[in-house]
GROMACS .gro file of C-alpha atoms in nm:
model
  225
    1MET     CA    1  -6.185   9.608 -20.134
    2LYS     CA    2  -5.987   9.822 -19.891
    3GLN     CA    3  -5.682   9.646 -19.750
    4ALA     CA    4  -5.808   9.725 -19.399
    5LEU     CA    5  -6.106   9.497 -19.444
    6THR     CA    6  -5.882   9.198 -19.508
    7GLU     CA    7  -5.722   9.238 -19.165
    8LYS     CA    8  -5.955   9.130 -18.886
    9ALA     CA    9  -5.771   9.341 -18.626
   10SER     CA   10  -5.853   9.668 -18.805
   11LEU     CA   11  -6.229   9.622 -18.834
   12LYS     CA   12  -6.492   9.843 -18.677
   13ILE     CA   13  -6.819   9.654 -18.629
   14LEU     CA   14  -7.156   9.797 -18.525
   15VAL     CA   15  -7.407   9.546 -18.384
   16ILE     CA   16  -7.772   9.652 -18.356
   17ASP     CA   17  -8.029   9.454 -18.154
   18ASP     CA   18  -8.285   9.568 -17.896
   19HIS     CA   19  -8.250   9.250 -17.687
   20GLU     CA   20  -7.944   9.305 -17.468
   21SER     CA   21  -7.877   8.934 -17.417
   22VAL     CA   22  -7.888   8.868 -17.792
   23LEU     CA   23  -7.675   9.176 -17.855
   24ALA     CA   24  -7.413   9.060 -17.604
   25GLY     CA   25  -7.415   8.708 -17.748
   26THR     CA   26  -7.367   8.834 -18.104
   27VAL     CA   27  -7.081   9.061 -18.000
   28ASP     CA   28  -6.916   8.773 -17.812
   29VAL     CA   29  -6.932   8.543 -18.117
   30LEU     CA   30  -6.799   8.813 -18.347
   31ARG     CA   31  -6.522   8.910 -18.103
   32LYS     CA   32  -6.390   8.553 -18.105
   33HIS     CA   33  -6.392   8.551 -18.486
   34TYR     CA   34  -6.244   8.902 -18.516
   35PRO     CA   35  -6.036   8.920 -18.194
   36GLY     CA   36  -5.881   9.264 -18.258
   37ALA     CA   37  -6.188   9.438 -18.397
   38GLU     CA   38  -6.349   9.741 -18.237
   39PHE     CA   39  -6.715   9.686 -18.143
   40ILE     CA   40  -6.992   9.942 -18.115
   41SER     CA   41  -7.353   9.863 -18.026
   42ALA     CA   42  -7.697  10.019 -18.052
   43VAL     CA   43  -8.039   9.909 -17.926
   44ASP     CA   44  -8.267  10.130 -18.136
   45ALA     CA   45  -8.275  10.283 -18.484
   46LYS     CA   46  -8.216  10.643 -18.375
   47ASN     CA   47  -7.905  10.554 -18.177
   48ALA     CA   48  -7.784  10.331 -18.461
   49LEU     CA   49  -7.793  10.620 -18.708
   50SER     CA   50  -7.602  10.836 -18.462
   51GLN     CA   51  -7.339  10.565 -18.414
   52VAL     CA   52  -7.290  10.523 -18.788
   53THR     CA   53  -7.237  10.897 -18.830
   54SER     CA   54  -6.988  10.927 -18.545
   55SER     CA   55  -6.806  10.591 -18.569
   56GLN     CA   56  -6.816  10.511 -18.943
   57PRO     CA   57  -6.809  10.130 -18.903
   58ASP     CA   58  -6.680   9.895 -19.171
   59ILE     CA   59  -6.978   9.664 -19.129
   60ILE     CA   60  -7.314   9.654 -18.951
   61VAL     CA   61  -7.474   9.337 -18.815
   62MET     CA   62  -7.835   9.419 -18.735
   63ASP     CA   63  -8.173   9.280 -18.640
   64LEU     CA   64  -8.482   9.408 -18.821
   65SER     CA   65  -8.729   9.414 -18.534
   66LEU     CA   66  -8.623   9.737 -18.363
   67PRO     CA   67  -8.780  10.031 -18.182
   68PHE     CA   68  -8.710  10.374 -18.325
   69THR     CA   69  -8.615  10.497 -17.977
   70LEU     CA   70  -8.607  10.333 -17.634
   71GLY     CA   71  -8.955  10.276 -17.495
   72MET     CA   72  -9.118  10.239 -17.835
   73THR     CA   73  -9.244   9.907 -17.974
   74ALA     CA   74  -8.996   9.704 -18.178
   75ARG     CA   75  -9.121   9.654 -18.535
   76PRO     CA   76  -8.966   9.496 -18.847
   77ASP     CA   77  -9.081   9.804 -19.043
   78THR     CA   78  -8.847  10.016 -18.832
   79GLY     CA   79  -8.550   9.800 -18.921
   80VAL     CA   80  -8.645   9.799 -19.288
   81GLN     CA   81  -8.665  10.179 -19.288
   82LEU     CA   82  -8.330  10.199 -19.108
   83LEU     CA   83  -8.177   9.977 -19.375
   84ARG     CA   84  -8.322  10.191 -19.653
   85THR     CA   85  -8.175  10.502 -19.493
   86LEU     CA   86  -7.834  10.339 -19.444
   87MET     CA   87  -7.818  10.219 -19.805
   88LYS     CA   88  -7.917  10.563 -19.932
   89ASN     CA   89  -7.671  10.757 -19.717
   90TYR     CA   90  -7.386  10.504 -19.712
   91PRO     CA   91  -7.394  10.319 -20.048
   92ASN     CA   92  -7.064  10.135 -19.984
   93LEU     CA   93  -7.138  10.023 -19.628
   94ASN     CA   94  -7.126   9.648 -19.567
   95LEU     CA   95  -7.447   9.514 -19.411
   96VAL     CA   96  -7.555   9.186 -19.251
   97VAL     CA   97  -7.920   9.139 -19.157
   98GLN     CA   98  -7.943   8.887 -18.874
   99SER     CA   99  -8.313   8.846 -18.808
  100ALA     CA  100  -8.611   8.613 -18.781
  101ASN     CA  101  -8.802   8.855 -19.006
  102VAL     CA  102  -8.586   8.841 -19.320
  103ARG     CA  103  -8.891   8.793 -19.546
  104THR     CA  104  -8.977   9.161 -19.497
  105LEU     CA  105  -8.666   9.252 -19.697
  106VAL     CA  106  -8.850   9.171 -20.018
  107ARG     CA  107  -9.009   9.517 -19.978
  108ILE     CA  108  -8.676   9.688 -20.046
  109ARG     CA  109  -8.545   9.463 -20.320
  110PRO     CA  110  -8.458   9.755 -20.554
  111ASP     CA  111  -8.254   9.919 -20.277
  112ILE     CA  112  -8.066   9.594 -20.214
  113ASP     CA  113  -8.001   9.542 -20.585
  114SER     CA  114  -7.849   9.889 -20.621
  115HIS     CA  115  -7.647   9.883 -20.298
  116LYS     CA  116  -7.274   9.883 -20.371
  117GLY     CA  117  -7.148   9.747 -20.039
  118GLY     CA  118  -7.170   9.388 -19.921
  119PHE     CA  119  -7.521   9.276 -19.827
  120THR     CA  120  -7.593   8.938 -19.673
  121VAL     CA  121  -7.881   8.784 -19.480
  122ALA     CA  122  -7.847   8.552 -19.182
  123ASP     CA  123  -8.170   8.411 -19.043
  124LYS     CA  124  -8.143   8.373 -18.666
  125SER     CA  125  -8.201   8.000 -18.707
  126LEU     CA  126  -7.862   7.961 -18.878
  127SER     CA  127  -7.567   7.806 -18.697
  128THR     CA  128  -7.296   8.031 -18.557
  129GLN     CA  129  -7.054   7.924 -18.830
  130GLU     CA  130  -7.307   7.996 -19.105
  131MET     CA  131  -7.371   8.340 -18.958
  132LEU     CA  132  -6.998   8.415 -18.946
  133THR     CA  133  -6.967   8.305 -19.307
  134ARG     CA  134  -7.232   8.562 -19.405
  135VAL     CA  135  -7.036   8.829 -19.217
  136ASP     CA  136  -6.716   8.730 -19.399
  137TRP     CA  137  -6.898   8.744 -19.733
  138ALA     CA  138  -7.037   9.090 -19.661
  139LEU     CA  139  -6.687   9.213 -19.578
  140GLN     CA  140  -6.576   9.082 -19.917
  141GLY     CA  141  -6.844   9.299 -20.076
  142LEU     CA  142  -7.063   9.003 -20.173
  143THR     CA  143  -7.443   8.994 -20.189
  144HIS     CA  144  -7.638   8.696 -20.053
  145THR     CA  145  -8.018   8.723 -20.046
  146LYS     CA  146  -8.145   8.378 -20.141
  147ASP     CA  147  -8.287   8.332 -19.788
  148ILE     CA  148  -8.539   8.611 -19.851
  149LYS     CA  149  -8.853   8.424 -19.948
  150GLY     CA  150  -8.993   8.545 -20.277
  151ILE     CA  151  -8.705   8.770 -20.374
  152HIS     CA  152  -8.604   8.544 -20.661
  153SER     CA  153  -8.948   8.451 -20.790
  154GLY     CA  154  -8.811   8.500 -21.140
  155LEU     CA  155  -8.462   8.557 -21.270
  156GLU     CA  156  -8.411   8.928 -21.330
  157VAL     CA  157  -8.080   9.039 -21.473
  158LYS     CA  158  -7.998   9.402 -21.549
  159PRO     CA  159  -7.846   9.497 -21.888
  160GLU     CA  160  -7.516   9.606 -21.731
  161TRP     CA  161  -7.480   9.264 -21.564
  162LEU     CA  162  -7.531   9.094 -21.901
  163ARG     CA  163  -7.267   9.322 -22.051
  164VAL     CA  164  -7.017   9.206 -21.788
  165LEU     CA  165  -7.102   8.843 -21.867
  166THR     CA  166  -7.053   8.896 -22.239
  167LEU     CA  167  -6.722   9.078 -22.202
  168ALA     CA  168  -6.588   8.822 -21.954
  169PHE     CA  169  -6.699   8.495 -22.108
  170GLU     CA  170  -6.743   8.572 -22.476
  171GLU     CA  171  -6.451   8.811 -22.518
  172GLY     CA  172  -6.234   8.675 -22.235
  173LEU     CA  173  -6.168   9.012 -22.072
  174GLN     CA  174  -6.049   9.067 -21.715
  175ASP     CA  175  -6.217   9.309 -21.476
  176LYS     CA  176  -5.975   9.598 -21.544
  177THR     CA  177  -6.040   9.581 -21.918
  178ILE     CA  178  -6.414   9.530 -21.864
  179ALA     CA  179  -6.416   9.850 -21.656
  180GLU     CA  180  -6.236  10.039 -21.933
  181ARG     CA  181  -6.476   9.912 -22.200
  182MET     CA  182  -6.781  10.003 -21.992
  183CYS     CA  183  -6.632  10.334 -21.873
  184ILE     CA  184  -6.683  10.243 -21.507
  185SER     CA  185  -6.457  10.161 -21.212
  186GLU     CA  186  -6.324   9.815 -21.131
  187ARG     CA  187  -6.515   9.843 -20.804
  188MET     CA  188  -6.838   9.879 -21.000
  189VAL     CA  189  -6.749   9.575 -21.211
  190ARG     CA  190  -6.702   9.373 -20.891
  191HIS     CA  191  -7.036   9.510 -20.768
  192TYR     CA  192  -7.206   9.383 -21.086
  193TRP     CA  193  -7.044   9.041 -21.040
  194SER     CA  194  -7.177   9.019 -20.684
  195LYS     CA  195  -7.533   9.113 -20.786
  196LEU     CA  196  -7.526   8.874 -21.081
  197GLN     CA  197  -7.396   8.586 -20.870
  198ASP     CA  198  -7.666   8.647 -20.613
  199ALA     CA  199  -7.936   8.643 -20.883
  200LEU     CA  200  -7.793   8.313 -21.011
  201ASP     CA  201  -7.763   8.163 -20.659
  202VAL     CA  202  -7.386   8.132 -20.698
  203TYR     CA  203  -7.192   8.177 -20.374
  204PRO     CA  204  -6.838   8.096 -20.254
  205GLU     CA  205  -6.774   7.725 -20.198
  206GLU     CA  206  -6.457   7.563 -20.069
  207GLY     CA  207  -6.245   7.434 -20.355
  208LYS     CA  208  -6.460   7.589 -20.631
  209ASN     CA  209  -6.385   7.883 -20.861
  210ILE     CA  210  -6.677   8.125 -20.828
  211ARG     CA  211  -6.623   8.276 -21.174
  212ILE     CA  212  -6.636   7.934 -21.340
  213GLN     CA  213  -6.949   7.851 -21.139
  214THR     CA  214  -7.101   8.181 -21.253
  215GLU     CA  215  -7.024   8.106 -21.616
  216MET     CA  216  -7.181   7.760 -21.589
  217ARG     CA  217  -7.500   7.894 -21.429
  218ALA     CA  218  -7.524   8.181 -21.677
  219ARG     CA  219  -7.503   7.934 -21.968
  220GLU     CA  220  -7.765   7.711 -21.803
  221GLU     CA  221  -7.998   8.011 -21.778
  222GLY     CA  222  -7.932   8.109 -22.140
  223LEU     CA  223  -7.777   8.443 -22.048
  224ILE     CA  224  -7.474   8.371 -22.267
  225ASP     CA  225  -7.428   8.125 -22.557
   0.00000   0.00000   0.00000
């Protein structure tokens, strides 16, 4: 994770929502949590893409129900397509989906699974603190999708994730050595951990070691002996 992302004052945050009152409220909440951050906003998908190109934000907090341009009807499909484009063009971009239509994300599960940046979901019914936690997690490069109904209908673990589990918990290797053994970067190893933890419903908890929790859940699921 870039050092800049650990310092709240250096963040650049793009907030996307077509309801101006909601947009202003979200920016206000985020500004209090990240008091020195720079904020950019967009109210439609076309403008959002332009803002990403010109501003290169560290993280995007976005609704799904959006119009493509001003005057058009807001649709969840538009937001889903915007997400797909963002993940394709900016594979390391951190994303937070703050929406009442999060169930539609099941349509782009493969894109979410392969995305290398943080990706979290915050239903609009969540408390402010819970929403801010999802933003913090995304900035840490974590994935959190358990709120998407139907996305975890069955445990699916990719071979490379299993390889990380085996090297970590059966051979006792650290991420740097795992990366060397797999001929990948440490960043990719951390990406695999995030995707694996999301599949196992393992997320950061106060006072708990997330790696130990991951090992316990992986053994429960029979992924490692």
